[in-house]
PDB file of C-alpha atoms in Angstrom:
ATOM      1  CA  UNK A   1      22.259 -65.836  20.264  1.00  0.00           C
ATOM      2  CA  UNK A   2      23.400 -62.591  21.628  1.00  0.00           C
ATOM      3  CA  UNK A   3      26.586 -60.847  21.509  1.00  0.00           C
ATOM      4  CA  UNK A   4      28.167 -58.963  24.157  1.00  0.00           C
ATOM      5  CA  UNK A   5      29.447 -55.972  22.203  1.00  0.00           C
ATOM      6  CA  UNK A   6      29.250 -52.608  24.088  1.00  0.00           C
ATOM      7  CA  UNK A   7      29.638 -50.348  21.192  1.00  0.00           C
ATOM      8  CA  UNK A   8      26.774 -48.183  19.675  1.00  0.00           C
ATOM      9  CA  UNK A   9      25.125 -49.177  16.478  1.00  0.00           C
ATOM     10  CA  UNK A  10      26.533 -45.958  15.091  1.00  0.00           C
ATOM     11  CA  UNK A  11      30.196 -46.749  16.152  1.00  0.00           C
ATOM     12  CA  UNK A  12      29.682 -50.018  14.636  1.00  0.00           C
ATOM     13  CA  UNK A  13      28.829 -48.587  11.241  1.00  0.00           C
ATOM     14  CA  UNK A  14      31.601 -46.025  11.249  1.00  0.00           C
ATOM     15  CA  UNK A  15      33.940 -48.860  12.045  1.00  0.00           C
ATOM     16  CA  UNK A  16      32.841 -50.729   9.160  1.00  0.00           C
ATOM     17  CA  UNK A  17      32.206 -48.168   6.554  1.00  0.00           C
ATOM     18  CA  UNK A  18      34.159 -45.230   7.792  1.00  0.00           C
ATOM     19  CA  UNK A  19      33.041 -41.803   8.728  1.00  0.00           C
ATOM     20  CA  UNK A  20      33.258 -38.253   7.366  1.00  0.00           C
ATOM     21  CA  UNK A  21      36.745 -36.715   7.538  1.00  0.00           C
ATOM     22  CA  UNK A  22      37.278 -33.606   9.502  1.00  0.00           C
ATOM     23  CA  UNK A  23      37.928 -31.799   6.259  1.00  0.00           C
ATOM     24  CA  UNK A  24      34.404 -32.581   4.971  1.00  0.00           C
ATOM     25  CA  UNK A  25      32.728 -31.558   8.016  1.00  0.00           C
ATOM     26  CA  UNK A  26      34.593 -28.303   8.297  1.00  0.00           C
ATOM     27  CA  UNK A  27      33.657 -27.758   4.541  1.00  0.00           C
ATOM     28  CA  UNK A  28      29.818 -28.460   5.329  1.00  0.00           C
ATOM     29  CA  UNK A  29      29.751 -26.085   8.216  1.00  0.00           C
ATOM     30  CA  UNK A  30      31.608 -23.220   6.284  1.00  0.00           C
ATOM     31  CA  UNK A  31      29.269 -23.708   3.244  1.00  0.00           C
ATOM     32  CA  UNK A  32      26.140 -23.785   5.640  1.00  0.00           C
ATOM     33  CA  UNK A  33      27.246 -20.721   7.344  1.00  0.00           C
ATOM     34  CA  UNK A  34      27.701 -18.754   4.145  1.00  0.00           C
ATOM     35  CA  UNK A  35      24.293 -19.635   3.072  1.00  0.00           C
ATOM     36  CA  UNK A  36      22.741 -18.326   6.041  1.00  0.00           C
ATOM     37  CA  UNK A  37      24.763 -15.102   5.964  1.00  0.00           C
ATOM     38  CA  UNK A  38      23.572 -14.700   2.442  1.00  0.00           C
ATOM     39  CA  UNK A  39      19.977 -15.341   3.462  1.00  0.00           C
ATOM     40  CA  UNK A  40      20.001 -12.947   6.344  1.00  0.00           C
ATOM     41  CA  UNK A  41      21.897 -10.311   4.242  1.00  0.00           C
ATOM     42  CA  UNK A  42      18.973 -10.571   1.551  1.00  0.00           C
ATOM     43  CA  UNK A  43      16.378 -10.160   4.338  1.00  0.00           C
ATOM     44  CA  UNK A  44      17.997  -7.139   5.543  1.00  0.00           C
ATOM     45  CA  UNK A  45      18.456  -5.517   2.231  1.00  0.00           C
ATOM     46  CA  UNK A  46      14.679  -6.286   1.233  1.00  0.00           C
ATOM     47  CA  UNK A  47      13.430  -4.634   4.641  1.00  0.00           C
ATOM     48  CA  UNK A  48      15.901  -1.566   4.047  1.00  0.00           C
ATOM     49  CA  UNK A  49      14.788  -1.085   0.434  1.00  0.00           C
ATOM     50  CA  UNK A  50      11.008  -0.817   1.481  1.00  0.00           C
ATOM     51  CA  UNK A  51      11.377   0.844   4.949  1.00  0.00           C
ATOM     52  CA  UNK A  52      11.649   4.362   3.761  1.00  0.00           C
ATOM     53  CA  UNK A  53      10.479   4.591   0.065  1.00  0.00           C
ATOM     54  CA  UNK A  54      11.766   7.835  -1.665  1.00  0.00           C
ATOM     55  CA  UNK A  55       8.060   8.202  -2.881  1.00  0.00           C
ATOM     56  CA  UNK A  56       4.857   6.760  -2.060  1.00  0.00           C
ATOM     57  CA  UNK A  57       1.234   7.325  -3.408  1.00  0.00           C
ATOM     58  CA  UNK A  58      -2.193   6.459  -2.685  1.00  0.00           C
ATOM     59  CA  UNK A  59      -5.510   6.753  -4.624  1.00  0.00           C
ATOM     60  CA  UNK A  60      -8.033   9.112  -3.262  1.00  0.00           C
ATOM     61  CA  UNK A  61     -11.051   8.436  -5.263  1.00  0.00           C
ATOM     62  CA  UNK A  62     -12.120   6.860  -8.660  1.00  0.00           C
ATOM     63  CA  UNK A  63     -13.875   9.393 -10.565  1.00  0.00           C
ATOM     64  CA  UNK A  64     -16.375   8.727 -13.192  1.00  0.00           C
ATOM     65  CA  UNK A  65     -15.220   7.300 -16.531  1.00  0.00           C
ATOM     66  CA  UNK A  66     -16.749   7.480 -19.977  1.00  0.00           C
ATOM     67  CA  UNK A  67     -16.752   5.258 -22.858  1.00  0.00           C
ATOM     68  CA  UNK A  68     -13.105   6.161 -24.125  1.00  0.00           C
ATOM     69  CA  UNK A  69     -11.700   7.935 -20.842  1.00  0.00           C
ATOM     70  CA  UNK A  70     -11.041   7.326 -17.225  1.00  0.00           C
ATOM     71  CA  UNK A  71      -9.686   9.629 -14.402  1.00  0.00           C
ATOM     72  CA  UNK A  72      -8.459   9.111 -10.908  1.00  0.00           C
ATOM     73  CA  UNK A  73      -7.584  11.337  -8.043  1.00  0.00           C
ATOM     74  CA  UNK A  74      -4.317  10.655  -6.166  1.00  0.00           C
ATOM     75  CA  UNK A  75      -1.969  11.727  -3.559  1.00  0.00           C
ATOM     76  CA  UNK A  76       1.813  11.565  -3.599  1.00  0.00           C
ATOM     77  CA  UNK A  77       4.312  11.803  -0.778  1.00  0.00           C
ATOM     78  CA  UNK A  78       8.064  12.197  -1.080  1.00  0.00           C
ATOM     79  CA  UNK A  79      10.609  10.909   1.299  1.00  0.00           C
ATOM     80  CA  UNK A  80      13.528  13.288   2.345  1.00  0.00           C
ATOM     81  CA  UNK A  81      13.473  15.147  -0.760  1.00  0.00           C
ATOM     82  CA  UNK A  82      11.276  15.098  -4.194  1.00  0.00           C
ATOM     83  CA  UNK A  83      12.328  12.765  -6.551  1.00  0.00           C
ATOM     84  CA  UNK A  84      11.651  12.144 -10.337  1.00  0.00           C
ATOM     85  CA  UNK A  85       9.067   9.307  -9.698  1.00  0.00           C
ATOM     86  CA  UNK A  86       6.886   7.500 -12.461  1.00  0.00           C
ATOM     87  CA  UNK A  87       3.359   6.651 -11.402  1.00  0.00           C
ATOM     88  CA  UNK A  88       1.171   4.280 -13.139  1.00  0.00           C
ATOM     89  CA  UNK A  89      -2.723   3.662 -13.316  1.00  0.00           C
ATOM     90  CA  UNK A  90      -4.750   1.319 -15.440  1.00  0.00           C
ATOM     91  CA  UNK A  91      -8.193   0.782 -16.573  1.00  0.00           C
ATOM     92  CA  UNK A  92      -9.845  -2.739 -16.726  1.00  0.00           C
ATOM     93  CA  UNK A  93     -13.067  -3.655 -18.574  1.00  0.00           C
ATOM     94  CA  UNK A  94     -15.990  -5.804 -17.075  1.00  0.00           C
ATOM     95  CA  UNK A  95     -14.366  -8.993 -18.808  1.00  0.00           C
ATOM     96  CA  UNK A  96     -10.936  -8.275 -17.020  1.00  0.00           C
ATOM     97  CA  UNK A  97      -9.162  -7.019 -19.984  1.00  0.00           C
ATOM     98  CA  UNK A  98      -7.037  -4.157 -19.625  1.00  0.00           C
ATOM     99  CA  UNK A  99      -8.450  -1.230 -21.856  1.00  0.00           C
ATOM    100  CA  UNK A 100      -6.163   1.668 -20.730  1.00  0.00           C
ATOM    101  CA  UNK A 101      -2.953   2.268 -19.104  1.00  0.00           C
ATOM    102  CA  UNK A 102      -0.720   5.477 -18.357  1.00  0.00           C
ATOM    103  CA  UNK A 103       2.311   6.221 -16.676  1.00  0.00           C
ATOM    104  CA  UNK A 104       3.158   9.697 -15.697  1.00  0.00           C
ATOM    105  CA  UNK A 105       5.623  12.025 -13.695  1.00  0.00           C
ATOM    106  CA  UNK A 106       4.028  13.788 -10.721  1.00  0.00           C
ATOM    107  CA  UNK A 107       4.818  17.295  -9.512  1.00  0.00           C
ATOM    108  CA  UNK A 108       7.874  17.773  -7.656  1.00  0.00           C
ATOM    109  CA  UNK A 109       6.165  20.418  -5.620  1.00  0.00           C
ATOM    110  CA  UNK A 110       3.673  17.895  -4.148  1.00  0.00           C
ATOM    111  CA  UNK A 111       2.619  18.317  -0.489  1.00  0.00           C
ATOM    112  CA  UNK A 112       1.061  15.365   1.393  1.00  0.00           C
ATOM    113  CA  UNK A 113      -2.279  16.877   1.534  1.00  0.00           C
ATOM    114  CA  UNK A 114      -2.364  17.949  -2.147  1.00  0.00           C
ATOM    115  CA  UNK A 115      -4.740  15.947  -4.343  1.00  0.00           C
ATOM    116  CA  UNK A 116      -4.066  15.417  -8.275  1.00  0.00           C
ATOM    117  CA  UNK A 117      -6.276  14.303 -11.118  1.00  0.00           C
ATOM    118  CA  UNK A 118      -4.949  12.266 -14.062  1.00  0.00           C
ATOM    119  CA  UNK A 119      -7.050  11.433 -17.169  1.00  0.00           C
ATOM    120  CA  UNK A 120      -6.261   9.036 -19.868  1.00  0.00           C
ATOM    121  CA  UNK A 121      -7.861   7.324 -22.733  1.00  0.00           C
ATOM    122  CA  UNK A 122      -9.323   3.960 -22.831  1.00  0.00           C
ATOM    123  CA  UNK A 123     -10.247   1.669 -25.824  1.00  0.00           C
ATOM    124  CA  UNK A 124     -13.526   1.110 -24.511  1.00  0.00           C
ATOM    125  CA  UNK A 125     -15.709   1.628 -21.404  1.00  0.00           C
ATOM    126  CA  UNK A 126     -13.670   0.723 -18.270  1.00  0.00           C
ATOM    127  CA  UNK A 127     -15.318  -1.165 -15.362  1.00  0.00           C
ATOM    128  CA  UNK A 128     -12.838  -0.349 -12.980  1.00  0.00           C
ATOM    129  CA  UNK A 129      -9.624   1.722 -12.456  1.00  0.00           C
ATOM    130  CA  UNK A 130      -6.685   0.402 -10.661  1.00  0.00           C
ATOM    131  CA  UNK A 131      -3.923   2.619  -9.126  1.00  0.00           C
ATOM    132  CA  UNK A 132      -0.584   0.540  -9.542  1.00  0.00           C
ATOM    133  CA  UNK A 133       1.649   2.998  -7.521  1.00  0.00           C
ATOM    134  CA  UNK A 134       4.790   5.138  -7.941  1.00  0.00           C
ATOM    135  CA  UNK A 135       8.427   4.140  -8.215  1.00  0.00           C
ATOM    136  CA  UNK A 136      11.249   6.245  -7.895  1.00  0.00           C
ATOM    137  CA  UNK A 137      14.859   5.731  -9.310  1.00  0.00           C
ATOM    138  CA  UNK A 138      16.076   2.585  -7.437  1.00  0.00           C
ATOM    139  CA  UNK A 139      12.926   1.568  -6.115  1.00  0.00           C
ATOM    140  CA  UNK A 140      11.860  -1.904  -7.307  1.00  0.00           C
ATOM    141  CA  UNK A 141       8.259  -2.099  -6.223  1.00  0.00           C
ATOM    142  CA  UNK A 142       5.731   0.683  -6.484  1.00  0.00           C
ATOM    143  CA  UNK A 143       4.553   2.303  -3.329  1.00  0.00           C
TER     144      UNK A 143
END
């Protein structure tokens, strides 16, 4: 048996159970828009924060290391002006355990082509030395 109802199934459901009010639709659109704006603002903030760091650094070479000492050569590059940065390096033993770590403040007179050497103590022989990078005030991640 068939009926000759020309209405769409969605229309019948809306007639039977009612649909969302105009206010609730407007509320959903406004909340969705605010979420999108917040996400876009966060992306812009994240990109702007790492686009031109106040300080960046790189490891030049991992020099020899002894049973209770390690050293590394590095370069540092400041952004517009030199800032009081904090750089960190660590030594790791063959079993993966950290056996030494030091943080230090590089020279404010560093030129991009200058290399510097930092020496630090370890609790035992280090298998590798890891340059963790430098951060300046306001920088979240090392560069």
